[in-house]
Amino acid sequence: MPCLDSLARPISYLRISVTDRCNLRCIYCMPAEGIPHKFSHEEILRYEEIARVVEAAAGLGINKIRLTGGEPLVRLGIAELVRMIASIPGIDDISMTTNGILLSRHAQELKDAGLHRVNVSLDTLQPARFRQVTRLGELEDVLAGIEAAEQAGLHPIKINNVVMRGINDDEIADFARLTLTRLWHIRFIEVMPVGETADLAKVGFVPVAEIRARVEAEFGPLEPSDGAGRGAGPARYYRLPNALGTIGFISAVSEHFCFHCNRLRLTADGKLRSCLLSDREIDIRAALRRGAGLEELQAILRQAVEQKPAGHHLAEDITATGRLMSQIGG
Ligand code: SAM
Ligand code: SF4
């Protein structure tokens, strides 16, 4: 029976940021020079500590885990963490959000360790633009990563596409078209004004209603779909007639989905956040490091769940947060 928050929302999903480091510098997520204050080795939770939090969370009814970052694949030995989490009773869905740059090297190893599926972030299909948006990356590496994930059976493959006006919004139809021939679930995401990149997000903001209208102007009406099955989360899914894949819309800003939010977040430095966009955090690292038992850890998790806010205020032009997106995990 999942743990309920003060609004009776069942909390079943824990997103874990395993590192604040990243091999890219996406313009909507990080400053060009990278994050200002990287966590030190000691500040970051060790894999055993993360697994202990998952064990405690599983005892409270959390059954879905997502590994994110920063870039989760830059943390050494990440497959080992997947293996540890996969062995915890009660956890039946383990996924990862990745930029895909290192995925071709790790996909099979991750699958073998117990990872079920991946979300790969991909904002453009144009190599030069990819370098501009990520400041450091090569598109071909991500495409190879997605292919390797498909071959390894990390299904369903979801693609996160952050739409920004004047930057990549002219590719909305190109991404939608991919679903005709590939079993990819393309999720168009409204850019959120978070941390130091808030100004860019405001200038580039495209509401999902407009993204959807632009897809329909090109391809005709979308058909509702139950989506990618596993882990539909905050996206609303549709399908082009006869398409293999689906099209999802994630509207954190214009039509927020807080009412259905089922998630809790653990930052790389061991803070629990009950909302992506609220800076209220509870430290669990100190308890872990003084050897707290499962019950004490569960009391801390419950406290985080209880303080989950009813919703956020981005639509009223209030920006979050004290942390960058890469430090929270998206
Ligand atoms: N590095 C991994 C990646 O890029 O997939 C995982 C971490 S990243 C912070 C998680 C997700 O957050 C990505 O899909 C990214 O596109 C999204 N994201 C980052 N900043 C965002 C913003 N300002 N608005 C909307 N989505 C954002
Ligand atoms: Fe790195 Fe992901 Fe942020 Fe891009 S979105 S800078 S890949 S953490």
CSV table of C-alpha atoms and ligand atoms in Angstrom, one decimal:
chain,number,residue,atom,x,y,z
A,1,MET,CA,0.0,0.0,0.0
A,2,PRO,CA,1.7,3.2,-1.1
A,3,CYS,CA,2.5,6.0,1.3
A,4,LEU,CA,-0.1,8.9,1.0
A,5,ASP,CA,0.9,12.5,1.3
A,6,SER,CA,-1.2,15.2,3.1
A,7,LEU,CA,-3.5,15.5,0.0
A,8,ALA,CA,-3.9,11.7,-0.2
A,9,ARG,CA,-1.7,11.4,-3.3
A,10,PRO,CA,-0.1,8.0,-3.3
A,11,ILE,CA,3.7,8.3,-3.4
A,12,SER,CA,5.2,5.4,-5.4
A,13,TYR,CA,8.0,6.9,-7.3
A,14,LEU,CA,11.5,7.9,-6.3
A,15,ARG,CA,13.8,9.9,-8.6
A,16,ILE,CA,17.4,9.6,-7.7
A,17,SER,CA,20.0,12.0,-8.9
A,18,VAL,CA,23.3,10.0,-8.7
A,19,THR,CA,25.6,12.9,-9.6
A,20,ASP,CA,25.5,16.6,-10.3
A,21,ARG,CA,28.2,16.3,-13.0
A,22,CYS,CA,27.5,16.2,-16.6
A,23,ASN,CA,29.4,15.7,-19.9
A,24,LEU,CA,27.1,18.3,-21.6
A,25,ARG,CA,26.1,21.9,-20.8
A,26,CYS,CA,22.6,22.2,-22.3
A,27,ILE,CA,21.6,25.8,-22.6
A,28,TYR,CA,18.3,25.4,-20.6
A,29,CYS,CA,19.9,23.4,-17.8
A,30,MET,CA,23.4,24.7,-17.0
A,31,PRO,CA,25.6,27.7,-17.4
A,32,ALA,CA,28.3,27.4,-20.2
A,33,GLU,CA,31.0,27.1,-17.6
A,34,GLY,CA,29.2,24.2,-15.8
A,35,ILE,CA,27.7,24.2,-12.3
A,36,PRO,CA,29.3,26.7,-10.0
A,37,HIS,CA,29.7,24.5,-6.9
A,38,LYS,CA,30.3,20.8,-7.6
A,39,PHE,CA,29.7,18.4,-4.8
A,40,SER,CA,32.8,16.9,-3.4
A,41,HIS,CA,33.4,13.1,-3.3
A,42,GLU,CA,32.4,13.0,0.4
A,43,GLU,CA,29.2,15.0,-0.1
A,44,ILE,CA,27.8,12.6,-2.7
A,45,LEU,CA,25.9,9.6,-1.5
A,46,ARG,CA,27.7,6.3,-1.9
A,47,TYR,CA,25.9,3.5,-3.8
A,48,GLU,CA,25.4,1.6,-0.5
A,49,GLU,CA,23.7,4.7,0.9
A,50,ILE,CA,21.5,5.2,-2.1
A,51,ALA,CA,20.5,1.5,-1.9
A,52,ARG,CA,19.7,1.8,1.7
A,53,VAL,CA,17.3,4.8,1.0
A,54,VAL,CA,15.7,2.7,-1.7
A,55,GLU,CA,15.3,-0.2,0.7
A,56,ALA,CA,13.6,2.1,3.2
A,57,ALA,CA,11.4,3.6,0.5
A,58,ALA,CA,10.4,0.2,-0.8
A,59,GLY,CA,9.1,-0.6,2.7
A,60,LEU,CA,6.8,2.4,2.4
A,61,GLY,CA,5.3,1.3,-0.9
A,62,ILE,CA,7.6,3.0,-3.4
A,63,ASN,CA,8.0,0.6,-6.3
A,64,LYS,CA,9.4,2.7,-9.1
A,65,ILE,CA,12.9,4.1,-9.2
A,66,ARG,CA,14.5,6.5,-11.8
A,67,LEU,CA,18.2,7.2,-11.9
A,68,THR,CA,19.0,10.7,-13.2
A,69,GLY,CA,21.5,13.4,-12.7
A,70,GLY,CA,23.5,15.4,-13.9
A,71,GLU,CA,24.3,12.7,-16.3
A,72,PRO,CA,23.9,9.3,-14.6
A,73,LEU,CA,26.3,7.5,-17.0
A,74,VAL,CA,29.3,9.7,-16.0
A,75,ARG,CA,29.2,8.2,-12.5
A,76,LEU,CA,31.6,5.2,-12.5
A,77,GLY,CA,30.1,1.8,-12.0
A,78,ILE,CA,26.5,2.9,-12.3
A,79,ALA,CA,25.4,-0.6,-13.4
A,80,GLU,CA,26.5,-1.8,-10.0
A,81,LEU,CA,23.9,0.6,-8.4
A,82,VAL,CA,21.3,-0.7,-10.8
A,83,ARG,CA,22.1,-4.3,-9.7
A,84,MET,CA,21.8,-3.3,-6.0
A,85,ILE,CA,18.5,-1.6,-6.5
A,86,ALA,CA,17.1,-4.5,-8.7
A,87,SER,CA,17.8,-6.9,-5.8
A,88,ILE,CA,15.6,-4.9,-3.4
A,89,PRO,CA,12.2,-6.6,-2.8
A,90,GLY,CA,9.3,-4.4,-3.9
A,91,ILE,CA,11.1,-2.5,-6.6
A,92,ASP,CA,9.5,-3.5,-9.9
A,93,ASP,CA,10.5,-0.7,-12.3
A,94,ILE,CA,13.9,0.8,-12.7
A,95,SER,CA,14.5,3.4,-15.4
A,96,MET,CA,17.1,6.0,-16.2
A,97,THR,CA,17.0,9.5,-17.8
A,98,THR,CA,20.2,10.0,-19.8
A,99,ASN,CA,21.6,12.3,-22.5
A,100,GLY,CA,22.6,9.2,-24.3
A,101,ILE,CA,26.1,10.2,-25.1
A,102,LEU,CA,27.6,7.2,-23.3
A,103,LEU,CA,24.7,4.9,-23.7
A,104,SER,CA,26.1,2.8,-26.6
A,105,ARG,CA,28.9,1.7,-24.2
A,106,HIS,CA,26.6,0.9,-21.3
A,107,ALA,CA,23.2,-0.2,-22.6
A,108,GLN,CA,23.7,-4.0,-22.5
A,109,GLU,CA,25.5,-3.9,-19.2
A,110,LEU,CA,22.7,-1.8,-17.7
A,111,LYS,CA,20.1,-4.2,-19.0
A,112,ASP,CA,21.9,-7.2,-17.6
A,113,ALA,CA,22.1,-5.4,-14.2
A,114,GLY,CA,18.3,-5.0,-14.1
A,115,LEU,CA,17.5,-1.7,-15.7
A,116,HIS,CA,14.1,-1.9,-17.4
A,117,ARG,CA,14.0,1.2,-19.7
A,118,VAL,CA,15.6,4.5,-20.6
A,119,ASN,CA,14.4,8.0,-21.4
A,120,VAL,CA,16.9,9.7,-23.7
A,121,SER,CA,17.0,13.5,-24.0
A,122,LEU,CA,17.2,14.7,-27.6
A,123,ASP,CA,16.3,18.2,-28.6
A,124,THR,CA,17.4,18.3,-32.2
A,125,LEU,CA,18.1,16.0,-35.1
A,126,GLN,CA,20.6,18.5,-36.7
A,127,PRO,CA,24.3,17.9,-35.8
A,128,ALA,CA,25.3,21.6,-35.8
A,129,ARG,CA,22.3,22.6,-33.7
A,130,PHE,CA,23.0,19.7,-31.3
A,131,ARG,CA,26.4,21.2,-30.6
A,132,GLN,CA,24.8,24.6,-30.1
A,133,VAL,CA,22.1,23.3,-27.7
A,134,THR,CA,24.3,21.0,-25.7
A,135,ARG,CA,27.5,23.1,-26.1
A,136,LEU,CA,29.6,19.9,-26.0
A,137,GLY,CA,28.0,16.9,-27.6
A,138,GLU,CA,27.8,15.1,-30.9
A,139,LEU,CA,24.4,14.0,-32.2
A,140,GLU,CA,25.7,10.7,-33.6
A,141,ASP,CA,26.7,9.5,-30.2
A,142,VAL,CA,23.2,9.9,-28.9
A,143,LEU,CA,21.7,8.2,-32.0
A,144,ALA,CA,24.1,5.3,-31.5
A,145,GLY,CA,23.1,5.2,-27.8
A,146,ILE,CA,19.4,5.0,-28.7
A,147,GLU,CA,20.1,2.2,-31.1
A,148,ALA,CA,22.1,0.3,-28.5
A,149,ALA,CA,19.3,0.7,-26.0
A,150,GLU,CA,16.8,-0.7,-28.5
A,151,GLN,CA,19.1,-3.7,-29.2
A,152,ALA,CA,19.5,-4.3,-25.5
A,153,GLY,CA,15.7,-4.3,-25.0
A,154,LEU,CA,15.5,-1.3,-22.8
A,155,HIS,CA,11.9,-0.7,-23.8
A,156,PRO,CA,9.9,1.4,-24.0
A,157,ILE,CA,12.3,4.0,-25.4
A,158,LYS,CA,11.2,7.5,-24.6
A,159,ILE,CA,12.7,10.6,-26.1
A,160,ASN,CA,12.5,13.8,-24.1
A,161,ASN,CA,12.4,16.8,-26.3
A,162,VAL,CA,12.5,20.3,-24.7
A,163,VAL,CA,10.9,22.7,-27.1
A,164,MET,CA,12.3,26.2,-27.3
A,165,ARG,CA,11.0,29.0,-29.6
A,166,GLY,CA,13.6,30.1,-32.1
A,167,ILE,CA,16.0,27.3,-31.2
A,168,ASN,CA,14.4,24.0,-32.1
A,169,ASP,CA,10.7,24.5,-32.5
A,170,ASP,CA,11.0,24.2,-36.2
A,171,GLU,CA,11.7,20.5,-35.7
A,172,ILE,CA,8.4,19.6,-33.9
A,173,ALA,CA,7.1,17.9,-37.1
A,174,ASP,CA,10.4,16.1,-37.7
A,175,PHE,CA,10.2,14.5,-34.2
A,176,ALA,CA,6.5,13.7,-34.6
A,177,ARG,CA,7.3,12.0,-37.9
A,178,LEU,CA,9.8,9.7,-36.3
A,179,THR,CA,6.9,8.0,-34.5
A,180,LEU,CA,5.6,6.8,-37.8
A,181,THR,CA,8.4,4.4,-38.4
A,182,ARG,CA,10.0,3.9,-35.0
A,183,LEU,CA,8.8,2.5,-31.8
A,184,TRP,CA,9.9,5.6,-30.0
A,185,HIS,CA,7.7,7.6,-27.6
A,186,ILE,CA,8.5,11.3,-28.3
A,187,ARG,CA,7.6,13.5,-25.3
A,188,PHE,CA,7.5,17.2,-26.0
A,189,ILE,CA,8.4,19.1,-22.8
A,190,GLU,CA,7.7,22.7,-22.0
A,191,VAL,CA,10.9,24.4,-21.0
A,192,MET,CA,10.8,25.4,-17.3
A,193,PRO,CA,12.3,28.5,-15.8
A,194,VAL,CA,14.7,26.9,-13.3
A,195,GLY,CA,17.8,28.3,-11.7
A,196,GLU,CA,20.2,30.4,-13.7
A,197,THR,CA,18.7,29.4,-17.0
A,198,ALA,CA,15.3,30.9,-16.2
A,199,ASP,CA,15.6,33.8,-18.5
A,200,LEU,CA,16.2,31.7,-21.6
A,201,ALA,CA,13.3,29.5,-20.6
A,202,LYS,CA,11.0,32.5,-20.5
A,203,VAL,CA,12.0,33.8,-23.9
A,204,GLY,CA,11.9,30.3,-25.5
A,205,PHE,CA,8.7,29.1,-23.8
A,206,VAL,CA,6.2,27.3,-26.1
A,207,PRO,CA,3.0,26.0,-24.4
A,208,VAL,CA,2.1,22.4,-25.2
A,209,ALA,CA,-1.2,23.5,-26.6
A,210,GLU,CA,0.8,25.3,-29.4
A,211,ILE,CA,3.1,22.3,-29.8
A,212,ARG,CA,0.1,20.0,-30.3
A,213,ALA,CA,-1.5,22.4,-32.7
A,214,ARG,CA,1.6,22.5,-34.8
A,215,VAL,CA,1.7,18.7,-34.9
A,216,GLU,CA,-1.9,18.5,-35.9
A,217,ALA,CA,-1.5,21.2,-38.6
A,218,GLU,CA,1.1,19.0,-40.2
A,219,PHE,CA,-0.4,15.5,-39.7
A,220,GLY,CA,-4.1,15.9,-38.9
A,221,PRO,CA,-5.8,15.1,-35.6
A,222,LEU,CA,-4.0,13.0,-33.0
A,223,GLU,CA,-5.6,9.9,-31.6
A,224,PRO,CA,-5.6,9.5,-27.8
A,225,SER,CA,-3.2,6.7,-26.7
A,226,ASP,CA,-2.6,5.0,-23.4
A,227,GLY,CA,1.0,5.9,-24.1
A,228,ALA,CA,4.1,3.9,-23.7
A,229,GLY,CA,2.6,1.6,-21.1
A,230,ARG,CA,5.1,1.4,-18.2
A,231,GLY,CA,5.5,4.7,-16.3
A,232,ALA,CA,3.2,7.0,-18.2
A,233,GLY,CA,3.9,9.6,-15.6
A,234,PRO,CA,3.0,13.2,-16.2
A,235,ALA,CA,2.8,12.9,-20.0
A,236,ARG,CA,-0.4,12.8,-22.0
A,237,TYR,CA,0.0,10.5,-24.9
A,238,TYR,CA,-1.4,10.5,-28.4
A,239,ARG,CA,-0.7,8.7,-31.7
A,240,LEU,CA,-0.6,9.6,-35.3
A,241,PRO,CA,-2.8,7.3,-37.4
A,242,ASN,CA,-0.9,4.0,-38.0
A,243,ALA,CA,2.2,5.2,-36.1
A,244,LEU,CA,4.4,2.7,-34.3
A,245,GLY,CA,5.4,5.1,-31.5
A,246,THR,CA,3.4,7.7,-29.6
A,247,ILE,CA,3.6,11.5,-28.9
A,248,GLY,CA,3.4,12.8,-25.4
A,249,PHE,CA,3.1,16.3,-24.0
A,250,ILE,CA,4.5,17.3,-20.7
A,251,SER,CA,3.2,20.7,-19.6
A,252,ALA,CA,4.8,21.4,-16.2
A,253,VAL,CA,4.2,25.1,-16.7
A,254,SER,CA,0.9,25.8,-18.5
A,255,GLU,CA,-1.2,22.9,-17.3
A,256,HIS,CA,0.6,21.5,-14.3
A,257,PHE,CA,0.0,18.0,-13.2
A,258,CYS,CA,0.7,18.4,-9.5
A,259,PHE,CA,-2.6,17.0,-8.5
A,260,HIS,CA,-1.5,13.6,-9.8
A,261,CYS,CA,2.1,13.9,-8.7
A,262,ASN,CA,3.4,10.6,-7.2
A,263,ARG,CA,7.1,11.4,-6.8
A,264,LEU,CA,9.8,12.1,-4.3
A,265,ARG,CA,13.3,13.1,-5.3
A,266,LEU,CA,16.7,12.3,-3.7
A,267,THR,CA,19.5,14.7,-4.7
A,268,ALA,CA,23.1,13.5,-5.2
A,269,ASP,CA,24.1,15.0,-1.9
A,270,GLY,CA,21.4,13.2,0.1
A,271,LYS,CA,18.5,15.7,0.4
A,272,LEU,CA,14.9,14.6,-0.1
A,273,ARG,CA,12.8,17.0,-2.2
A,274,SER,CA,9.1,16.5,-2.4
A,275,CYS,CA,8.7,18.8,-5.4
A,276,LEU,CA,11.0,19.6,-8.3
A,277,LEU,CA,10.1,23.2,-7.9
A,278,SER,CA,10.2,23.8,-4.2
A,279,ASP,CA,13.4,24.4,-2.4
A,280,ARG,CA,12.2,22.7,0.8
A,281,GLU,CA,14.6,19.8,1.4
A,282,ILE,CA,15.2,17.3,4.1
A,283,ASP,CA,18.6,15.8,4.8
A,284,ILE,CA,18.8,12.0,4.9
A,285,ARG,CA,22.5,11.7,4.5
A,286,ALA,CA,23.4,12.6,8.1
A,287,ALA,CA,21.0,9.8,9.3
A,288,LEU,CA,22.6,7.4,6.9
A,289,ARG,CA,26.1,8.2,8.0
A,290,ARG,CA,25.4,7.7,11.7
A,291,GLY,CA,24.0,4.3,10.8
A,292,ALA,CA,20.3,5.0,11.2
A,293,GLY,CA,18.0,1.9,11.0
A,294,LEU,CA,15.3,1.4,8.4
A,295,GLU,CA,12.6,2.7,10.7
A,296,GLU,CA,14.4,6.0,11.2
A,297,LEU,CA,15.0,6.4,7.5
A,298,GLN,CA,11.4,5.7,6.8
A,299,ALA,CA,10.4,8.4,9.3
A,300,ILE,CA,12.5,10.9,7.4
A,301,LEU,CA,11.0,9.7,4.1
A,302,ARG,CA,7.5,10.1,5.6
A,303,GLN,CA,8.3,13.6,6.7
A,304,ALA,CA,9.4,14.5,3.2
A,305,VAL,CA,6.2,13.0,1.8
A,306,GLU,CA,4.1,15.0,4.3
A,307,GLN,CA,5.6,18.3,3.3
A,308,LYS,CA,4.9,17.8,-0.3
A,309,PRO,CA,3.3,21.0,-1.6
A,310,ALA,CA,-0.1,21.0,-3.3
A,311,GLY,CA,1.4,22.5,-6.4
A,312,HIS,CA,3.9,25.0,-7.8
A,313,HIS,CA,3.5,28.5,-9.2
A,314,LEU,CA,5.4,28.6,-12.4
A,315,ALA,CA,2.4,29.7,-14.4
A,316,GLU,CA,2.2,32.8,-12.2
A,317,ASP,CA,5.7,33.6,-13.3
A,318,ILE,CA,7.4,32.5,-10.0
A,319,THR,CA,10.6,30.8,-10.9
A,320,ALA,CA,12.4,28.1,-8.9
A,321,THR,CA,14.9,27.3,-7.5
A,322,GLY,CA,18.0,27.6,-5.5
A,323,ARG,CA,19.4,24.6,-7.5
A,324,LEU,CA,20.1,24.1,-11.1
A,325,MET,CA,18.0,21.4,-12.9
A,326,SER,CA,21.1,19.3,-13.3
A,327,GLN,CA,21.5,19.4,-9.5
A,328,ILE,CA,18.0,18.1,-8.9
A,329,GLY,CA,17.6,15.6,-11.7
A,330,GLY,CA,14.7,17.0,-13.7
B,1,SAM,N1,21.5,14.3,-18.0
B,1,SAM,C1,20.3,13.6,-18.2
B,1,SAM,C2,19.5,14.0,-19.4
B,1,SAM,O1,19.7,15.1,-19.9
B,1,SAM,O2,18.6,13.3,-19.8
B,1,SAM,C3,19.4,13.6,-16.9
B,1,SAM,C4,19.3,14.8,-16.2
B,1,SAM,S1,18.3,16.1,-17.0
B,1,SAM,C5,18.4,17.4,-15.7
B,1,SAM,C6,16.7,15.4,-16.9
B,1,SAM,C7,15.7,16.0,-17.9
B,1,SAM,O3,15.5,17.4,-17.5
B,1,SAM,C8,16.2,16.1,-19.3
B,1,SAM,O4,15.2,15.4,-20.1
B,1,SAM,C9,16.3,17.5,-19.6
B,1,SAM,O5,15.9,17.8,-21.0
B,1,SAM,C10,15.3,18.1,-18.7
B,1,SAM,N2,15.5,19.5,-18.4
B,1,SAM,C11,16.6,20.1,-17.9
B,1,SAM,N3,16.4,21.4,-17.8
B,1,SAM,C12,15.1,21.7,-18.1
B,1,SAM,C13,14.3,22.9,-18.2
B,1,SAM,N4,14.8,24.1,-17.8
B,1,SAM,N5,13.0,22.7,-18.6
B,1,SAM,C14,12.5,21.5,-18.9
B,1,SAM,N6,13.2,20.4,-18.9
B,1,SAM,C15,14.5,20.5,-18.5
B,2,SF4,FE1,23.5,17.6,-18.6
B,2,SF4,FE2,21.0,16.6,-18.8
B,2,SF4,FE3,21.4,19.1,-17.9
B,2,SF4,FE4,21.9,18.5,-20.5
B,2,SF4,S1,19.9,18.4,-19.4
B,2,SF4,S2,23.2,19.7,-19.1
B,2,SF4,S3,22.6,16.5,-20.3
B,2,SF4,S4,22.0,17.3,-16.9
